[in-house]
PDB file of C-alpha atoms in Angstrom:
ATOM      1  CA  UNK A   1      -2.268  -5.467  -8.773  1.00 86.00           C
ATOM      2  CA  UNK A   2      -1.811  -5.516  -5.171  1.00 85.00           C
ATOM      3  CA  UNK A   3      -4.885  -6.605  -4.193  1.00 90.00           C
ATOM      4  CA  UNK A   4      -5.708  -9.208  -7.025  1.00 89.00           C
ATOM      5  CA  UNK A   5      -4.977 -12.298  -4.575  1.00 90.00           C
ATOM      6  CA  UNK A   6      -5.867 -15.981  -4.904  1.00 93.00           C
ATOM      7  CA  UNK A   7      -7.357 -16.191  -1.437  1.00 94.00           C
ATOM      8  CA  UNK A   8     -10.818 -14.834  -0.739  1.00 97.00           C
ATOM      9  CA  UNK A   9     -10.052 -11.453   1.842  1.00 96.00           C
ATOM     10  CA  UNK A  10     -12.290 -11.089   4.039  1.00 96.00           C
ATOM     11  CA  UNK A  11     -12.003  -7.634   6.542  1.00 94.00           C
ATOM     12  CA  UNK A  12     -15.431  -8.211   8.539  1.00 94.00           C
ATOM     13  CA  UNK A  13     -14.281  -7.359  12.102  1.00 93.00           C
ATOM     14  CA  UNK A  14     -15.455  -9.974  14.801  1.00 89.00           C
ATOM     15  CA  UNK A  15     -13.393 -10.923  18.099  1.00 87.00           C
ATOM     16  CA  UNK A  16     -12.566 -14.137  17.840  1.00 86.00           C
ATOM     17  CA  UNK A  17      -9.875 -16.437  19.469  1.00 92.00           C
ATOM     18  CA  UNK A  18      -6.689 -17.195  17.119  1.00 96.00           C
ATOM     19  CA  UNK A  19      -6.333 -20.911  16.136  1.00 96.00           C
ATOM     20  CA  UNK A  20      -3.118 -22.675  16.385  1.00 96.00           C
ATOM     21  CA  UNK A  21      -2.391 -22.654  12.562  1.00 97.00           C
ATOM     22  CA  UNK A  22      -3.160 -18.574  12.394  1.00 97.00           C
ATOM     23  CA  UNK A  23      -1.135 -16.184  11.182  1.00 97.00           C
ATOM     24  CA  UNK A  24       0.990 -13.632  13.416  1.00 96.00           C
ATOM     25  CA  UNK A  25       2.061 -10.051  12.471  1.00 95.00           C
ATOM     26  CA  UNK A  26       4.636  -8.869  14.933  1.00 94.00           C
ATOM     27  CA  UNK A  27       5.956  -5.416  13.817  1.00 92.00           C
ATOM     28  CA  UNK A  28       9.085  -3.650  15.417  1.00 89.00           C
ATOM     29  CA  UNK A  29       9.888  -0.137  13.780  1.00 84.00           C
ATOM     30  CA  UNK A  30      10.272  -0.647  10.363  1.00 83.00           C
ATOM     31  CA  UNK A  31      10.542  -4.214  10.628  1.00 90.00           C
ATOM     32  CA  UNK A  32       8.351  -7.334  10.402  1.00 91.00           C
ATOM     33  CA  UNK A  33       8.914 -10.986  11.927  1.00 92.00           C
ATOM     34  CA  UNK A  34       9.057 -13.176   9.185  1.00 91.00           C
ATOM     35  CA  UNK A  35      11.193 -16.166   7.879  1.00 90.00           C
ATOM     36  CA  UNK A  36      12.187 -17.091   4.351  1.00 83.00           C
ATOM     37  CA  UNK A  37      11.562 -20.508   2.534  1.00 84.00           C
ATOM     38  CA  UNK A  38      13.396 -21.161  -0.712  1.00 77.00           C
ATOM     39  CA  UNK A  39      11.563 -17.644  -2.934  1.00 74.00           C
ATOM     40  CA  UNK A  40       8.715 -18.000  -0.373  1.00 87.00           C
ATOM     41  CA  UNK A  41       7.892 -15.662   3.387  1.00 89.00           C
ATOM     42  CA  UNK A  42       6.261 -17.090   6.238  1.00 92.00           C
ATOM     43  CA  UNK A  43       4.972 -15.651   8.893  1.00 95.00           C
ATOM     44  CA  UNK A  44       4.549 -16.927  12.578  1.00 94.00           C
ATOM     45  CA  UNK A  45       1.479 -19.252  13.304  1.00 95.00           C
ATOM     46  CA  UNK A  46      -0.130 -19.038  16.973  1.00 95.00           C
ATOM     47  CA  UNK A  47       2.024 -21.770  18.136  1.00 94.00           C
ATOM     48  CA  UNK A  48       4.995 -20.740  17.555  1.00 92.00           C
ATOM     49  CA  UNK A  49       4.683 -16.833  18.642  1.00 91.00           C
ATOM     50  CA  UNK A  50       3.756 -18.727  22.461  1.00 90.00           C
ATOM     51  CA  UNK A  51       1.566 -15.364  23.084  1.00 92.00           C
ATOM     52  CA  UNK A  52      -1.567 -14.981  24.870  1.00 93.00           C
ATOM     53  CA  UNK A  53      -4.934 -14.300  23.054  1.00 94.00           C
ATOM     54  CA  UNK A  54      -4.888 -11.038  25.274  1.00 93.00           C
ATOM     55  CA  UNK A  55      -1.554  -9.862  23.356  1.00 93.00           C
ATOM     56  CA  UNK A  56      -3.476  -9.967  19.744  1.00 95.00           C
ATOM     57  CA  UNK A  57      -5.842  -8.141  17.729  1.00 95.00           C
ATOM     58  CA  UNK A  58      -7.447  -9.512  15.247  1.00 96.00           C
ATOM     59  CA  UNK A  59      -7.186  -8.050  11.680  1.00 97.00           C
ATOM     60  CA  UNK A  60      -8.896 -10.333   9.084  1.00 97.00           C
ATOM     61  CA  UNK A  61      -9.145 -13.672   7.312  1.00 96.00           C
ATOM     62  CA  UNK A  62      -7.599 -15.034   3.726  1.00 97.00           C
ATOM     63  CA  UNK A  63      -9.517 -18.275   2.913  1.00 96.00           C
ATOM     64  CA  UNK A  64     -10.110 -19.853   6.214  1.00 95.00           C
ATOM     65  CA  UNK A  65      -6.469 -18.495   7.854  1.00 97.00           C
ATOM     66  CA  UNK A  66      -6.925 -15.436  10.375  1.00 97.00           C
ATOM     67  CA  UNK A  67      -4.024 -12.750  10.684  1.00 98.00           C
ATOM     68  CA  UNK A  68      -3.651 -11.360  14.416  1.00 97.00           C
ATOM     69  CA  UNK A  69      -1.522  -8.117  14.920  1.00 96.00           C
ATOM     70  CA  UNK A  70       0.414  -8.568  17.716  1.00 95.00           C
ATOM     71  CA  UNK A  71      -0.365  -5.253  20.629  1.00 91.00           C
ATOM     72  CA  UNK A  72       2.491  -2.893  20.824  1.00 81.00           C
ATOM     73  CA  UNK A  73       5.993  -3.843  19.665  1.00 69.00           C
ATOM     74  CA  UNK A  74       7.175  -6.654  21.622  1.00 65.00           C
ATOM     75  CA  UNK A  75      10.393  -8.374  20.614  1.00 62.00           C
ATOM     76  CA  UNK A  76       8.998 -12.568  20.207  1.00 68.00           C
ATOM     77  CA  UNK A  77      11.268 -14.520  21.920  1.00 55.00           C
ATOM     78  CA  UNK A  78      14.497 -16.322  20.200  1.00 52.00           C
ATOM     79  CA  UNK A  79      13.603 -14.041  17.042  1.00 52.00           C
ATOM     80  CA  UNK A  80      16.993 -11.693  16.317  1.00 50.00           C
ATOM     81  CA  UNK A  81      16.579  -8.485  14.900  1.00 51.00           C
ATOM     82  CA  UNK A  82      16.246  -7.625  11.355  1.00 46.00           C
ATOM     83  CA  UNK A  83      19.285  -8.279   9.292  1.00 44.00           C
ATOM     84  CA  UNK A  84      19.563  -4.732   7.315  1.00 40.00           C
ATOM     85  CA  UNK A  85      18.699  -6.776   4.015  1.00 36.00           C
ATOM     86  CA  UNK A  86      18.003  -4.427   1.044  1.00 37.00           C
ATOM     87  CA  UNK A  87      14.283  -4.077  -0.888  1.00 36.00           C
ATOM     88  CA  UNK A  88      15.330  -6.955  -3.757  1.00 37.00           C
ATOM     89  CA  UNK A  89      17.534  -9.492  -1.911  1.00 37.00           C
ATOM     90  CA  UNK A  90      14.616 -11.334  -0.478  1.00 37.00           C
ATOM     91  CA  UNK A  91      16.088 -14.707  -2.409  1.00 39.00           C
ATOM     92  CA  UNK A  92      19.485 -14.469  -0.255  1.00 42.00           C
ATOM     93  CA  UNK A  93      18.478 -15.875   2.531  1.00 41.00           C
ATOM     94  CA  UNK A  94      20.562 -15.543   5.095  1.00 45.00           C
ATOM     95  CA  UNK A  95      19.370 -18.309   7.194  1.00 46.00           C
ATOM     96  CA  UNK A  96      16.165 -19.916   5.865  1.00 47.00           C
ATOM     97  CA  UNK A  97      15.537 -22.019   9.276  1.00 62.00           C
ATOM     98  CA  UNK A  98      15.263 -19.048  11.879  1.00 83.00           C
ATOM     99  CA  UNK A  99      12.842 -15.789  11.725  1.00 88.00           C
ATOM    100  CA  UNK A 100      13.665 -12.669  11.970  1.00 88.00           C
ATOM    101  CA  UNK A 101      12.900  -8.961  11.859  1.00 90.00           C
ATOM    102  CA  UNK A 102      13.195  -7.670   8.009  1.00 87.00           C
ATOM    103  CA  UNK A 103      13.050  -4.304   6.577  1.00 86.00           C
ATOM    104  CA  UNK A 104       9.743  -3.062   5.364  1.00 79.00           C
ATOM    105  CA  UNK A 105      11.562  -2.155   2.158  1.00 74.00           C
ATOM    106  CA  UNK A 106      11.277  -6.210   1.410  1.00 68.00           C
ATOM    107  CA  UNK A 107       7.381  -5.951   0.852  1.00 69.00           C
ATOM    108  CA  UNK A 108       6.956  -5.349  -2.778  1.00 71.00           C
ATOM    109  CA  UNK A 109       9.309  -8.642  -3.483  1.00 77.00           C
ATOM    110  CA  UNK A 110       7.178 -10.365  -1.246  1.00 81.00           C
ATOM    111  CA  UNK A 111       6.028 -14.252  -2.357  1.00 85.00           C
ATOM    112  CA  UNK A 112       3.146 -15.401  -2.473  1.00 90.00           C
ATOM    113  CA  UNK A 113       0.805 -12.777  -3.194  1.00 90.00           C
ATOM    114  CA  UNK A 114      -1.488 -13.466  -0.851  1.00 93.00           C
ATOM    115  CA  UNK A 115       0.823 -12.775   1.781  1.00 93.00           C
ATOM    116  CA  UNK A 116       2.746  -9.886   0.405  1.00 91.00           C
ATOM    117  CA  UNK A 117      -1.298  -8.456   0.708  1.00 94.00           C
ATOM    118  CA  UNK A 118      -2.227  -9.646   3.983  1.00 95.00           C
ATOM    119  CA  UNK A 119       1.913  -7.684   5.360  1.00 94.00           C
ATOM    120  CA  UNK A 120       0.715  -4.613   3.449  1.00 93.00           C
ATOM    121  CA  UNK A 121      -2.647  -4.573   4.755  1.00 96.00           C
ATOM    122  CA  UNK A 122      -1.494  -5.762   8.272  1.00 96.00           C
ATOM    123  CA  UNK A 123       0.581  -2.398   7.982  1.00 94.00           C
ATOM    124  CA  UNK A 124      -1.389  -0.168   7.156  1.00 94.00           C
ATOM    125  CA  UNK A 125      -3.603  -1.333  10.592  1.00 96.00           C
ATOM    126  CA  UNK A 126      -1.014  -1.258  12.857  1.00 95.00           C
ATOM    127  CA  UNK A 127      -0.197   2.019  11.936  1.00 94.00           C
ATOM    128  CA  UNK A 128      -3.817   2.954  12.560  1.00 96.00           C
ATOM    129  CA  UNK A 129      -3.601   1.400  16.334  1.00 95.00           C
ATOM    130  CA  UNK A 130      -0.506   3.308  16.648  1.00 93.00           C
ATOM    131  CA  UNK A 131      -1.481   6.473  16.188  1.00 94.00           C
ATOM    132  CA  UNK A 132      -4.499   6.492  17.530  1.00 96.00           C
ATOM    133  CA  UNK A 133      -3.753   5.642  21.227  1.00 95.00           C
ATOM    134  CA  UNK A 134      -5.074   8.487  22.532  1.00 97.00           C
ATOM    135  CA  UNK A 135      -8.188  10.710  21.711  1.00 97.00           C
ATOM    136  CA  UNK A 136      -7.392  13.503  19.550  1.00 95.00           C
ATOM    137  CA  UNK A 137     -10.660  15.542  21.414  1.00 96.00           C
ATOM    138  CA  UNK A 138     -10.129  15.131  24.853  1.00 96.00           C
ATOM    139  CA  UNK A 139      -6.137  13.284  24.955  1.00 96.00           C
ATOM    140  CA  UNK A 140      -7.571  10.390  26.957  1.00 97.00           C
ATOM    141  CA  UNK A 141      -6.387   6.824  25.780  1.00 97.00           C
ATOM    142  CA  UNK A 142      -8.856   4.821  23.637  1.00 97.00           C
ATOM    143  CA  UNK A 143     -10.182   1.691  23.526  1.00 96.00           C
ATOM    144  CA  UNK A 144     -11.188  -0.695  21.198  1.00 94.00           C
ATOM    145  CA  UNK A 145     -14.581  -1.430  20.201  1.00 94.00           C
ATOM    146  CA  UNK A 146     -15.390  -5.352  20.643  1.00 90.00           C
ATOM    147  CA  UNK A 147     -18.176  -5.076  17.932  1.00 91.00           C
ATOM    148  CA  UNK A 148     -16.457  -3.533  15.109  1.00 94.00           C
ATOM    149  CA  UNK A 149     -13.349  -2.022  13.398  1.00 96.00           C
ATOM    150  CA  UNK A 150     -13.752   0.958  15.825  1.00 96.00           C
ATOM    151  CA  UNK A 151     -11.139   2.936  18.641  1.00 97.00           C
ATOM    152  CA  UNK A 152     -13.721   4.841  21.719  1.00 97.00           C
ATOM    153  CA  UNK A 153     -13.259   7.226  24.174  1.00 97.00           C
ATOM    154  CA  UNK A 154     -14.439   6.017  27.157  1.00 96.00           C
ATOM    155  CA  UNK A 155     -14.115  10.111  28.399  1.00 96.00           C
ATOM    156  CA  UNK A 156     -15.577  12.036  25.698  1.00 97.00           C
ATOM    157  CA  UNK A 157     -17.547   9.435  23.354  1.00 95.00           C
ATOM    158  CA  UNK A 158     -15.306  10.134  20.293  1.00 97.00           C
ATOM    159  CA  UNK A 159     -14.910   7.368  17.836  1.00 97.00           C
ATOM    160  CA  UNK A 160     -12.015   6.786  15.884  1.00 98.00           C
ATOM    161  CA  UNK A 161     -12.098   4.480  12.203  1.00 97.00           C
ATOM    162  CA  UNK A 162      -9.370   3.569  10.208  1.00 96.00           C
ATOM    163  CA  UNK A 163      -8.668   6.709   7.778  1.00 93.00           C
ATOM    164  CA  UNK A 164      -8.558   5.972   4.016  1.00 96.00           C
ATOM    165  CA  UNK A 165      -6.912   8.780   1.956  1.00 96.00           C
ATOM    166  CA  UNK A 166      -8.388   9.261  -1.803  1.00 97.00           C
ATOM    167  CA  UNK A 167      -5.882  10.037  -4.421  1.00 97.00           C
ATOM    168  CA  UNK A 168      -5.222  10.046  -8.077  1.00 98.00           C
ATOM    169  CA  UNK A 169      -2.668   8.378 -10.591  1.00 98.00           C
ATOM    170  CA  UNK A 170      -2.908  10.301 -13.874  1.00 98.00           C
ATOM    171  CA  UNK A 171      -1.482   9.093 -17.236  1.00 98.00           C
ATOM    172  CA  UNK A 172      -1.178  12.273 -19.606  1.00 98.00           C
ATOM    173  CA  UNK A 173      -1.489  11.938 -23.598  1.00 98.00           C
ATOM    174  CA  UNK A 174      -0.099  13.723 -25.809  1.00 97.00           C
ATOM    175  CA  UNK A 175      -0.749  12.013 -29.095  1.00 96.00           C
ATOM    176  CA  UNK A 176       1.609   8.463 -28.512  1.00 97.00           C
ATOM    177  CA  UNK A 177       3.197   9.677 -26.074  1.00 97.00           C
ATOM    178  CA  UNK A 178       2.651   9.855 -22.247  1.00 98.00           C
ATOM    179  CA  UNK A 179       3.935  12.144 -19.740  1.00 97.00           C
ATOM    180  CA  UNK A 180       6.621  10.167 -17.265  1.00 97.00           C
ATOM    181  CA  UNK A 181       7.777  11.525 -14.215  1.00 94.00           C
ATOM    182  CA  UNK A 182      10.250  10.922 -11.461  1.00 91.00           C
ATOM    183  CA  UNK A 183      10.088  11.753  -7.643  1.00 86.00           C
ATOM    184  CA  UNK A 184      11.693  14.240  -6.181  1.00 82.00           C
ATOM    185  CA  UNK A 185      14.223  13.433  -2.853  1.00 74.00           C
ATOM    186  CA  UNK A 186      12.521   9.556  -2.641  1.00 68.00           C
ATOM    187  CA  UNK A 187      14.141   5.829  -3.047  1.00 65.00           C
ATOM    188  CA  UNK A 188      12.269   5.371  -5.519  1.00 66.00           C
ATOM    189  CA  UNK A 189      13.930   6.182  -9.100  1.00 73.00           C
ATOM    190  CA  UNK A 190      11.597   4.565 -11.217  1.00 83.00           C
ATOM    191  CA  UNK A 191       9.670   6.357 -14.478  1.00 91.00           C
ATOM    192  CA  UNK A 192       6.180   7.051 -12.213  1.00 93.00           C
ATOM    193  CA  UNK A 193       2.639   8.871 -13.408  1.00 96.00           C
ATOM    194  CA  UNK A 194       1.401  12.153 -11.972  1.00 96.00           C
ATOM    195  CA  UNK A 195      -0.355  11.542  -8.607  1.00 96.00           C
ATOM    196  CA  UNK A 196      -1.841  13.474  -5.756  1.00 96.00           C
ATOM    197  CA  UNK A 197      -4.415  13.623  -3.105  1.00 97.00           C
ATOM    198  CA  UNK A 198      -7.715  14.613  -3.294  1.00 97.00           C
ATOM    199  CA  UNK A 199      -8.336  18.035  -0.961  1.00 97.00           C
ATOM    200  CA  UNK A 200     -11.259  18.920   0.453  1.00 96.00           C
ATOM    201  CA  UNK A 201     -14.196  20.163  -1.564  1.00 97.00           C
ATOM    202  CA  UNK A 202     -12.950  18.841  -4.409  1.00 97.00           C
ATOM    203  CA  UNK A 203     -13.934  16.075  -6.921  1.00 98.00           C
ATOM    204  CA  UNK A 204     -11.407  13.484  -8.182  1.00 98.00           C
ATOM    205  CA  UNK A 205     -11.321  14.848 -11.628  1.00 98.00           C
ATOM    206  CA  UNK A 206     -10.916  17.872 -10.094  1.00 98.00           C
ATOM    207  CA  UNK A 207      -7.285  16.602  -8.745  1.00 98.00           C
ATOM    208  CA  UNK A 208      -6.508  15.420 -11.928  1.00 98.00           C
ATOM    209  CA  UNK A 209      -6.748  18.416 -13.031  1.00 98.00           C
ATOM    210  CA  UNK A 210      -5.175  20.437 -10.459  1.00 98.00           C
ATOM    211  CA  UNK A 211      -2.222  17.574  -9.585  1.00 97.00           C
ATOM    212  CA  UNK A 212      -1.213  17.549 -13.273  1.00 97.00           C
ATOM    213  CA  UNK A 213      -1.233  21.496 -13.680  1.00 97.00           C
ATOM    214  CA  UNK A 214       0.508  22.322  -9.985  1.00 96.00           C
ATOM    215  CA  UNK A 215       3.420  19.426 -11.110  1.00 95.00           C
ATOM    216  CA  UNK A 216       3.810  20.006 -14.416  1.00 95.00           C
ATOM    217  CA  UNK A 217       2.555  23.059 -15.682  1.00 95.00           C
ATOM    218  CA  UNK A 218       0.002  21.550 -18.612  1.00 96.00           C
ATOM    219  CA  UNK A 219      -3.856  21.389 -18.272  1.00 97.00           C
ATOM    220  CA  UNK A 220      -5.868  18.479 -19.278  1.00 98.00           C
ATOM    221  CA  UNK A 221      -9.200  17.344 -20.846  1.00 98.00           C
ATOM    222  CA  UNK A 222     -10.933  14.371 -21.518  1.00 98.00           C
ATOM    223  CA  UNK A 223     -10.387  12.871 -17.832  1.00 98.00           C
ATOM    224  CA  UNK A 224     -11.457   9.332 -18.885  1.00 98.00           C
ATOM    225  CA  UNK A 225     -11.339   6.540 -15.472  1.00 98.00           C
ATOM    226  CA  UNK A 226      -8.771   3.231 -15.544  1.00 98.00           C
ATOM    227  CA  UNK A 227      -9.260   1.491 -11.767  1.00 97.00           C
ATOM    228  CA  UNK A 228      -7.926   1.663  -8.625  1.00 97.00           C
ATOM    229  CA  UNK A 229      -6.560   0.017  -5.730  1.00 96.00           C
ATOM    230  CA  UNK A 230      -5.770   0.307  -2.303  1.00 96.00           C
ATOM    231  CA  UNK A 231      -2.127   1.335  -1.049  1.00 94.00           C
ATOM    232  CA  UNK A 232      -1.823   0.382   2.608  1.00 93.00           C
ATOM    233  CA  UNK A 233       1.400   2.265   3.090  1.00 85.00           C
ATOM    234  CA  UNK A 234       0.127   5.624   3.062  1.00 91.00           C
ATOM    235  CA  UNK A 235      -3.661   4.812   4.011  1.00 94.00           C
ATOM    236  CA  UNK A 236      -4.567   5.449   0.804  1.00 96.00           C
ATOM    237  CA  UNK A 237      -7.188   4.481  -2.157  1.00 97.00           C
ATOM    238  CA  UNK A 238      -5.226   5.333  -5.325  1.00 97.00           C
ATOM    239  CA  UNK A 239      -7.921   5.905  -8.316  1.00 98.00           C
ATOM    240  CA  UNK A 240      -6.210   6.173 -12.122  1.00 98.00           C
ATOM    241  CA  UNK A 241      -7.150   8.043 -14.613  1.00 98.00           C
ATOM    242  CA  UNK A 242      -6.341   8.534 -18.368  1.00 98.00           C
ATOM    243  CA  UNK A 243      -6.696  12.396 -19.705  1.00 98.00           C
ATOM    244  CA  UNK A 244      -5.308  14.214 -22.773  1.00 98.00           C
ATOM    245  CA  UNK A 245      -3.091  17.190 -22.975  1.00 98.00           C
ATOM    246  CA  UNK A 246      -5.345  20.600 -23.585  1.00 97.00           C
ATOM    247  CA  UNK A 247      -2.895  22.944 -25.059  1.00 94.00           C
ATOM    248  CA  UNK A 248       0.827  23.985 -25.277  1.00 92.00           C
ATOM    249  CA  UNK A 249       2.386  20.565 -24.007  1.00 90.00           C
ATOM    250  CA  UNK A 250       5.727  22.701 -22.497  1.00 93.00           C
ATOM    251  CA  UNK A 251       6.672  21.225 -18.900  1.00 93.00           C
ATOM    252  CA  UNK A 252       6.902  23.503 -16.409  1.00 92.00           C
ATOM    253  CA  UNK A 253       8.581  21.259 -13.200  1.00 87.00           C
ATOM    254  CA  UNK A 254       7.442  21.675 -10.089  1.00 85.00           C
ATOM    255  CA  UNK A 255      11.149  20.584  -8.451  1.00 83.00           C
ATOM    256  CA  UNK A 256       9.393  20.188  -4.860  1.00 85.00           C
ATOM    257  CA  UNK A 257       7.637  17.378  -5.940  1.00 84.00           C
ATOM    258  CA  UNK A 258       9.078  16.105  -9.483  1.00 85.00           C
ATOM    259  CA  UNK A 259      12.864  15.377 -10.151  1.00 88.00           C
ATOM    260  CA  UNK A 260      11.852  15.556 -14.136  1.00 91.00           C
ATOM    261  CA  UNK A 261       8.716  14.915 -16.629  1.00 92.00           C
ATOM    262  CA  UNK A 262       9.091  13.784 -20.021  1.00 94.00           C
ATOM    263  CA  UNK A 263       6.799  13.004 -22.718  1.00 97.00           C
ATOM    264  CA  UNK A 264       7.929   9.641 -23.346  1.00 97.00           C
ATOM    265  CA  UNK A 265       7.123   8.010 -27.092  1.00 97.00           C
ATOM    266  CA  UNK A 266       4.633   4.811 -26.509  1.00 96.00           C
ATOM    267  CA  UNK A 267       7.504   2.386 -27.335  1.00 96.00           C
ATOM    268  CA  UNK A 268       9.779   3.678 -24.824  1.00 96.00           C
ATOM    269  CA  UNK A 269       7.100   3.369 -21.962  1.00 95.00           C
ATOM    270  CA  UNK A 270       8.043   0.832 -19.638  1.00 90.00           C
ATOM    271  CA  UNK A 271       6.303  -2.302 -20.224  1.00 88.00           C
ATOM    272  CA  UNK A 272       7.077  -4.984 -17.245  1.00 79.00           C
ATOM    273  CA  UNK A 273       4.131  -5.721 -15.166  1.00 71.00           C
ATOM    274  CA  UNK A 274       4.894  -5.945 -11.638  1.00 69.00           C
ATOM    275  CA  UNK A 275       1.529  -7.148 -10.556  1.00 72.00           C
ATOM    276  CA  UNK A 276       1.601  -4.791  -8.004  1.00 84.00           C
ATOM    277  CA  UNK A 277       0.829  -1.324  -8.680  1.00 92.00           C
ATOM    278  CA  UNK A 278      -1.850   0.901 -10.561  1.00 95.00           C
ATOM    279  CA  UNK A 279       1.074   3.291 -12.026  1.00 94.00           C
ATOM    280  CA  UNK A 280       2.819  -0.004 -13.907  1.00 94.00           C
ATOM    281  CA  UNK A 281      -0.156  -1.337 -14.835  1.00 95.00           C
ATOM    282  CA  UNK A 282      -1.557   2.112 -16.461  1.00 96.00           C
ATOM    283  CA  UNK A 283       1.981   2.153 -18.351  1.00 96.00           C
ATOM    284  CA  UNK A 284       1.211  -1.329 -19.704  1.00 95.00           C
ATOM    285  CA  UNK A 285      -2.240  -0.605 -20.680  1.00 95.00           C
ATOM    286  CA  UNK A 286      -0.903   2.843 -22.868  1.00 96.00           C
ATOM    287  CA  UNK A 287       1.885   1.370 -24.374  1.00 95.00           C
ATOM    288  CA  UNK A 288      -0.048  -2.033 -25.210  1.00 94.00           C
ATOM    289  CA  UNK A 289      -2.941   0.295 -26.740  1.00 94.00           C
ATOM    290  CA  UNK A 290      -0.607   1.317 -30.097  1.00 92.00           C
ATOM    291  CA  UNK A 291       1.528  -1.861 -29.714  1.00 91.00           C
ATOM    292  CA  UNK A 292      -1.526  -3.819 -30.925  1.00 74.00           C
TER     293      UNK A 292
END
């Protein structure tokens, strides 16, 4: 999955000043600075972004390499902006010698893995900076801490960590078959699992069960766990979970959400590994369960 990298990840905060051969995340919008190498992305070292410690944060280290976020959204000079390249078309490079600003969209495509992690991560904390400029108590700007992963209010005193949202991917059973959905009004068109997040006051099987009745209209039993993973994009700690149909197995379609739900025969389940998400790798796991 996502986070199943070669490197060893290492998120300890500690200020630190970047080394030439350091990594550089400079984000624009819904674009990232990066430059393409044969099926390979690099990012900016130190050197070459020309910046000043003072215009980085530091985020975390793969192996012995640190990644800085660069402060606010600076254009880096001689780097032109992002070339409107469709999620999939990361192998037609345009112009393999230059960086440039690329769409977001490109992450999932992203080679190698251990920097398709360190984008997605690198996302998810600039996002957190972002939004959290100013004190949501008092409205004064914050600062950050210098001895931890931490935004203060000099004013008030309120502190501010990066938010993790818990959530649930839930493959249904009915017999061999499993119960695929699609989203409703989203990009993405692929066969996906029931998921949700977790409200307040309630337990995670408790959002199985609640996700699975509100979108499709069938209740569940047996809510057995499969693993998890992190999902930067939306701040998020995705857990899975396998549970079996408790009753009449008629869909009822919540159309907000869902754009269809089908109990899908084990054979027909799609079975390509990405090595990138919980919801493919649940898919694989059912359908290589009766395929053995």
């Amino acid at each position: 999955m996502l986070h199943d990298i070669e490197g060893i990840y290492d998120n300890h905060y500690e200020e630190h000043a970047p080394r030439a051969d350091d990594l550089v995340l400079a984000f624009r919008g819904e674009s990232l600075l990066m430059r393409r190498i044969g099926d390979d992305v690099e990012l900016p070292t130190y050197e070459q972004s020309k910046l000043a410690p003072s215009d980085l944060t530091f985020l975390f280290t793969i192996d012995e390499t640190a990644f800085f976020l660069v402060k606010g959204e600076q254009l880096l000079g001689g780097a032109s902006p992002h070339t409107g390249i469709d999620a999939g078309q990361v192998d037609d490079a345009h112009d393999e010698a230059a960086f440039s600003y690329e769409p977001l969209g490109m992450y999932r495509w992203i080679r190698p893995r251990d920097t398709r992690f360190a984008i997605e991560v690198a996302s998810q904390l600039a996002a957190w900076y972002r939004n959290n400029r100013f004190c949501g108590r008092c409205g004064k700007p914050t600062q950050a801490d210098r001895a931890e992963r931490m935004l203060r209010c000099p004013e008030c005193g309120n502190t501010i960590y990066p938010r993790i949202n818990p959530g649930v991917i839930v493959g249904v059973e009915n017999g061999d078959r499993l119960l695929l959905t699609k989203y409703a009004g989203r990009g993405f068109t692929n066969w996906a699992l029931i998921a949700g997040f977790t409200e307040i006051g309630e337990s995670l099987e408790q959002t199985v069960q609640r996700e699975v009745l509100e979108e499709a209209g069938v209740r569940v039993k047996n809510i057995r766990y499969f693993g998890n993973q992190p999902w930067p994009r939306s701040s998020s700690l995705l857990v899975g979970y396998f549970a079996e149909l408790d009753g009449a197995g008629d869909v009822h379609l919540d159309d907000q959400e869902l754009a269809c739900a089908e109990w899908v025969h084990w054979s027909e389940v799609p079975h390509d590994p990405d090595n990138y998400s919980l919801t493919r790798t649940m898919m694989c796991a059912f359908h290589d369960r009766y395929a053995e």
